[in-house]
Short mmCIF file of C-alpha atoms in Angstrom, two decimals:
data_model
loop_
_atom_site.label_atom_id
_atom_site.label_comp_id
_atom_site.label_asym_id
_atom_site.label_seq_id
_atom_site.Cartn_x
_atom_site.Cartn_y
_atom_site.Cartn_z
CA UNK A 1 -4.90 -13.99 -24.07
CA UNK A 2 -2.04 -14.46 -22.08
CA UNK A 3 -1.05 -18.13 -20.41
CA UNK A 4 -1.32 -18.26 -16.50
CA UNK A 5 -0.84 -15.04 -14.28
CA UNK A 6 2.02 -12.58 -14.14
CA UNK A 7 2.72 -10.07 -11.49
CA UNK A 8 4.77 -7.05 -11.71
CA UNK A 9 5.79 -4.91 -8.00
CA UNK A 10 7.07 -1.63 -8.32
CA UNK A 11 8.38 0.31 -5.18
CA UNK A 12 7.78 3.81 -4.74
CA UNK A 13 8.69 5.65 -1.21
CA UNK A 14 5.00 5.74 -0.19
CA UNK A 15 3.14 2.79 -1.90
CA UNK A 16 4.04 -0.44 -3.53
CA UNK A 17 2.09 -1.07 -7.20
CA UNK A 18 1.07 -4.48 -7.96
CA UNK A 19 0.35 -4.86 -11.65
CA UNK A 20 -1.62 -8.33 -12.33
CA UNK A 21 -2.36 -9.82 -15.74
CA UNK A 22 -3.28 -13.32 -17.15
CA UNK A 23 -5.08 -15.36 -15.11
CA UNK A 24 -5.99 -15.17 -11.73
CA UNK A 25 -7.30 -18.38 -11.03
CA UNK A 26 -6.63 -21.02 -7.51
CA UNK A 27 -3.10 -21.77 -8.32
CA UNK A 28 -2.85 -18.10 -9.52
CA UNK A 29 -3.50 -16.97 -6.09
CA UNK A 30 -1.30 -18.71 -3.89
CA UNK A 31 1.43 -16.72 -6.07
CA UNK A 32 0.19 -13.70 -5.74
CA UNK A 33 -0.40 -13.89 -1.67
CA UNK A 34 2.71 -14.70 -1.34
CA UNK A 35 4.29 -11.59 -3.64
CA UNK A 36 2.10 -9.22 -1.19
CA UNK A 37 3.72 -10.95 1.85
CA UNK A 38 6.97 -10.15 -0.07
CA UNK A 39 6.16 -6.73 -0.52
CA UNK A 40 4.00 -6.24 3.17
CA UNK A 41 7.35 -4.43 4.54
CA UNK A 42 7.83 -1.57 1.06
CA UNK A 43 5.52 1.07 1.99
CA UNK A 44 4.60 2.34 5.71
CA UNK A 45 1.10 1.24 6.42
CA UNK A 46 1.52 -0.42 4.13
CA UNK A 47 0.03 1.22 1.34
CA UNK A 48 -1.13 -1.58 -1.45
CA UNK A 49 -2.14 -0.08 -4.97
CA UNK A 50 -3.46 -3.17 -6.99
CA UNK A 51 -3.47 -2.87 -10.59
CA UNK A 52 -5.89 -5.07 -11.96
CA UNK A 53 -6.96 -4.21 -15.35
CA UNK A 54 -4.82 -6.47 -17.46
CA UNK A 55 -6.42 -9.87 -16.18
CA UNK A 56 -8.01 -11.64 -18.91
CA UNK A 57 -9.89 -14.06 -16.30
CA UNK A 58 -10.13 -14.27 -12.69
CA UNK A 59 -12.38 -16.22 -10.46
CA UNK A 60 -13.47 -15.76 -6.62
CA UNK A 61 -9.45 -15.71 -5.97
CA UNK A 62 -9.15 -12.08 -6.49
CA UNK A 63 -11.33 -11.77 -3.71
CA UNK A 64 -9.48 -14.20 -1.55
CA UNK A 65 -6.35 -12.23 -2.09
CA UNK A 66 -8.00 -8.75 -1.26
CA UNK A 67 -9.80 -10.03 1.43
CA UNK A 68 -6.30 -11.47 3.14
CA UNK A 69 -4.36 -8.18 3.03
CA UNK A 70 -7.80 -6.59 4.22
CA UNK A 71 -8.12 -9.29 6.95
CA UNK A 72 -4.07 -8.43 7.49
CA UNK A 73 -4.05 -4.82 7.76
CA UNK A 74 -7.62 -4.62 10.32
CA UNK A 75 -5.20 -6.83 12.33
CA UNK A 76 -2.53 -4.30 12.38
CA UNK A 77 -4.91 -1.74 12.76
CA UNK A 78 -2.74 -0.09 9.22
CA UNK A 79 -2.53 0.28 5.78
CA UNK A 80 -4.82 1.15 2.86
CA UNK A 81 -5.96 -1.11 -0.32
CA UNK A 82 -6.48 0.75 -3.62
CA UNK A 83 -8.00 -0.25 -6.70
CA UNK A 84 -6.93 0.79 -9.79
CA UNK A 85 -9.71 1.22 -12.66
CA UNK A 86 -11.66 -1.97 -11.12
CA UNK A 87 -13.71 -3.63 -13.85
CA UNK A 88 -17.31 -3.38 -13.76
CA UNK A 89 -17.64 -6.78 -12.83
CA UNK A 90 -14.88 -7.09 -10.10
CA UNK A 91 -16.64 -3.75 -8.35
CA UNK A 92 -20.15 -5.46 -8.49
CA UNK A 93 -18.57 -8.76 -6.88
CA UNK A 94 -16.62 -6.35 -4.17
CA UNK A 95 -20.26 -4.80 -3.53
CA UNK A 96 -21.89 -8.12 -3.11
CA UNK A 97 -19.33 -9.29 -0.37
CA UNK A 98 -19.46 -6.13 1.71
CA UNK A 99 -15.51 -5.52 0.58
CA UNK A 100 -15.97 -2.12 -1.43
CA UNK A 101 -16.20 0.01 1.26
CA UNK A 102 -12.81 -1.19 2.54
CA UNK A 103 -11.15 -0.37 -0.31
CA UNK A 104 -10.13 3.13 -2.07
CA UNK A 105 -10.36 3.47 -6.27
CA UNK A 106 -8.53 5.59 -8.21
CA UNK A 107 -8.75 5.94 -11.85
CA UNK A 108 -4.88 5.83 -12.75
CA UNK A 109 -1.89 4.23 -10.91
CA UNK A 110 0.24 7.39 -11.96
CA UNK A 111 -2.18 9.74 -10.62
CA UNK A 112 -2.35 7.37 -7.57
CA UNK A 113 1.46 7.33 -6.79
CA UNK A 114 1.81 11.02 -7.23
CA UNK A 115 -0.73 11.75 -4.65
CA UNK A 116 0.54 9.58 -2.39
CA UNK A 117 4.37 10.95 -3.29
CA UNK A 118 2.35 14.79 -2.35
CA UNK A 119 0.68 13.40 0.92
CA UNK A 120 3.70 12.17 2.60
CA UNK A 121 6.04 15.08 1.78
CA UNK A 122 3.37 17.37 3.13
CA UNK A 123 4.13 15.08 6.24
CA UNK A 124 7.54 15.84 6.08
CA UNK A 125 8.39 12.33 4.88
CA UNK A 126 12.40 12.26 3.35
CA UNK A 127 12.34 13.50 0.14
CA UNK A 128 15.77 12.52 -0.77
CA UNK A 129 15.30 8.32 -1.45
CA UNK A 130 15.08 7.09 -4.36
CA UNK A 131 10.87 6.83 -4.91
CA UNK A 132 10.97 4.25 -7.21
CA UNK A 133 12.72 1.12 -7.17
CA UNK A 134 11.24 -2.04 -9.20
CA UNK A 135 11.33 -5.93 -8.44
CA UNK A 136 9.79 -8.49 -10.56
CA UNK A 137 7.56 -10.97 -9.03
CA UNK A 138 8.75 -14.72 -8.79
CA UNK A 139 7.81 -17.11 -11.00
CA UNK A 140 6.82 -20.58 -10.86
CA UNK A 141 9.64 -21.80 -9.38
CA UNK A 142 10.41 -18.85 -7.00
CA UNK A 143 13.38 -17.22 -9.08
CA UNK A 144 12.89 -13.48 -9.88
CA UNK A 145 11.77 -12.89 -13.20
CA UNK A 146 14.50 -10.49 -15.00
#
């Protein structure tokens, strides 16, 4: 089991991936709200695709942080959340607070991207950028991570 929470971002042209793992406890989650207001800006919409699958423990946080970029993006009347292969328990506890419905799942984050990548240049979105650029999250102390 890993000690505290890390957080990976990668950019692609039409979504940003945020890969979580460790622990996603209270102090765990003011880091990782403030790497999605980091990110917000990456993707138009913006599209989030949150990579859960490699937390070993999370508590009611995760659904503090979903619920904020949800809350977020119904304000800006934009964007889409999706879940990447959700565990049983985290889709049970997104049932029970009315928050599945807002949220797409997908069962692979490759799968994910290149359907996205597919969408937008079928909506003649530049095709010519550079679709994947990747940043780690800060740590503890706010300095990237290399």
């Amino acid at each position: 089991m890993r000690n505290g929470l890390y957080i990976e971002t990668i950019r692609h042209l039409h979504c940003t991936v945020l890969r979580a793992g460790g622990e996603l406890d209270h102090a765990g989650r003011v880091r990782f709200s403030a790497c999605i207001d980091a990110v917000w800006g990456w993707s138009v919409g913006p599209v989030l695709v949150f990579d859960l699958a490699d937390l070993d423990f999370y508590d009611s946080s995760v659904i503090g942080v979903l619920a904020m970029a949800m809350q977020r993006m119904e304000e800006q009347e934009s964007g889409r959340i999706i879940l990447v292969r959700p565990s049983d328990h985290l889709l049970s506890v997104l049932r029970l607070t009315d928050l599945l419905s807002r949220v797409e799942l997908r069962e692979s984050v490759e799968e994910t991207v290149a359907e996205l990548m597919l969408d937008g240049s079928a909506r003649g979105s530049p095709s010519s950028q550079d679709p994947r650029l990747s940043t780690p999250a800060p740590d503890s102390s706010g300095r990237q991570r290399p």
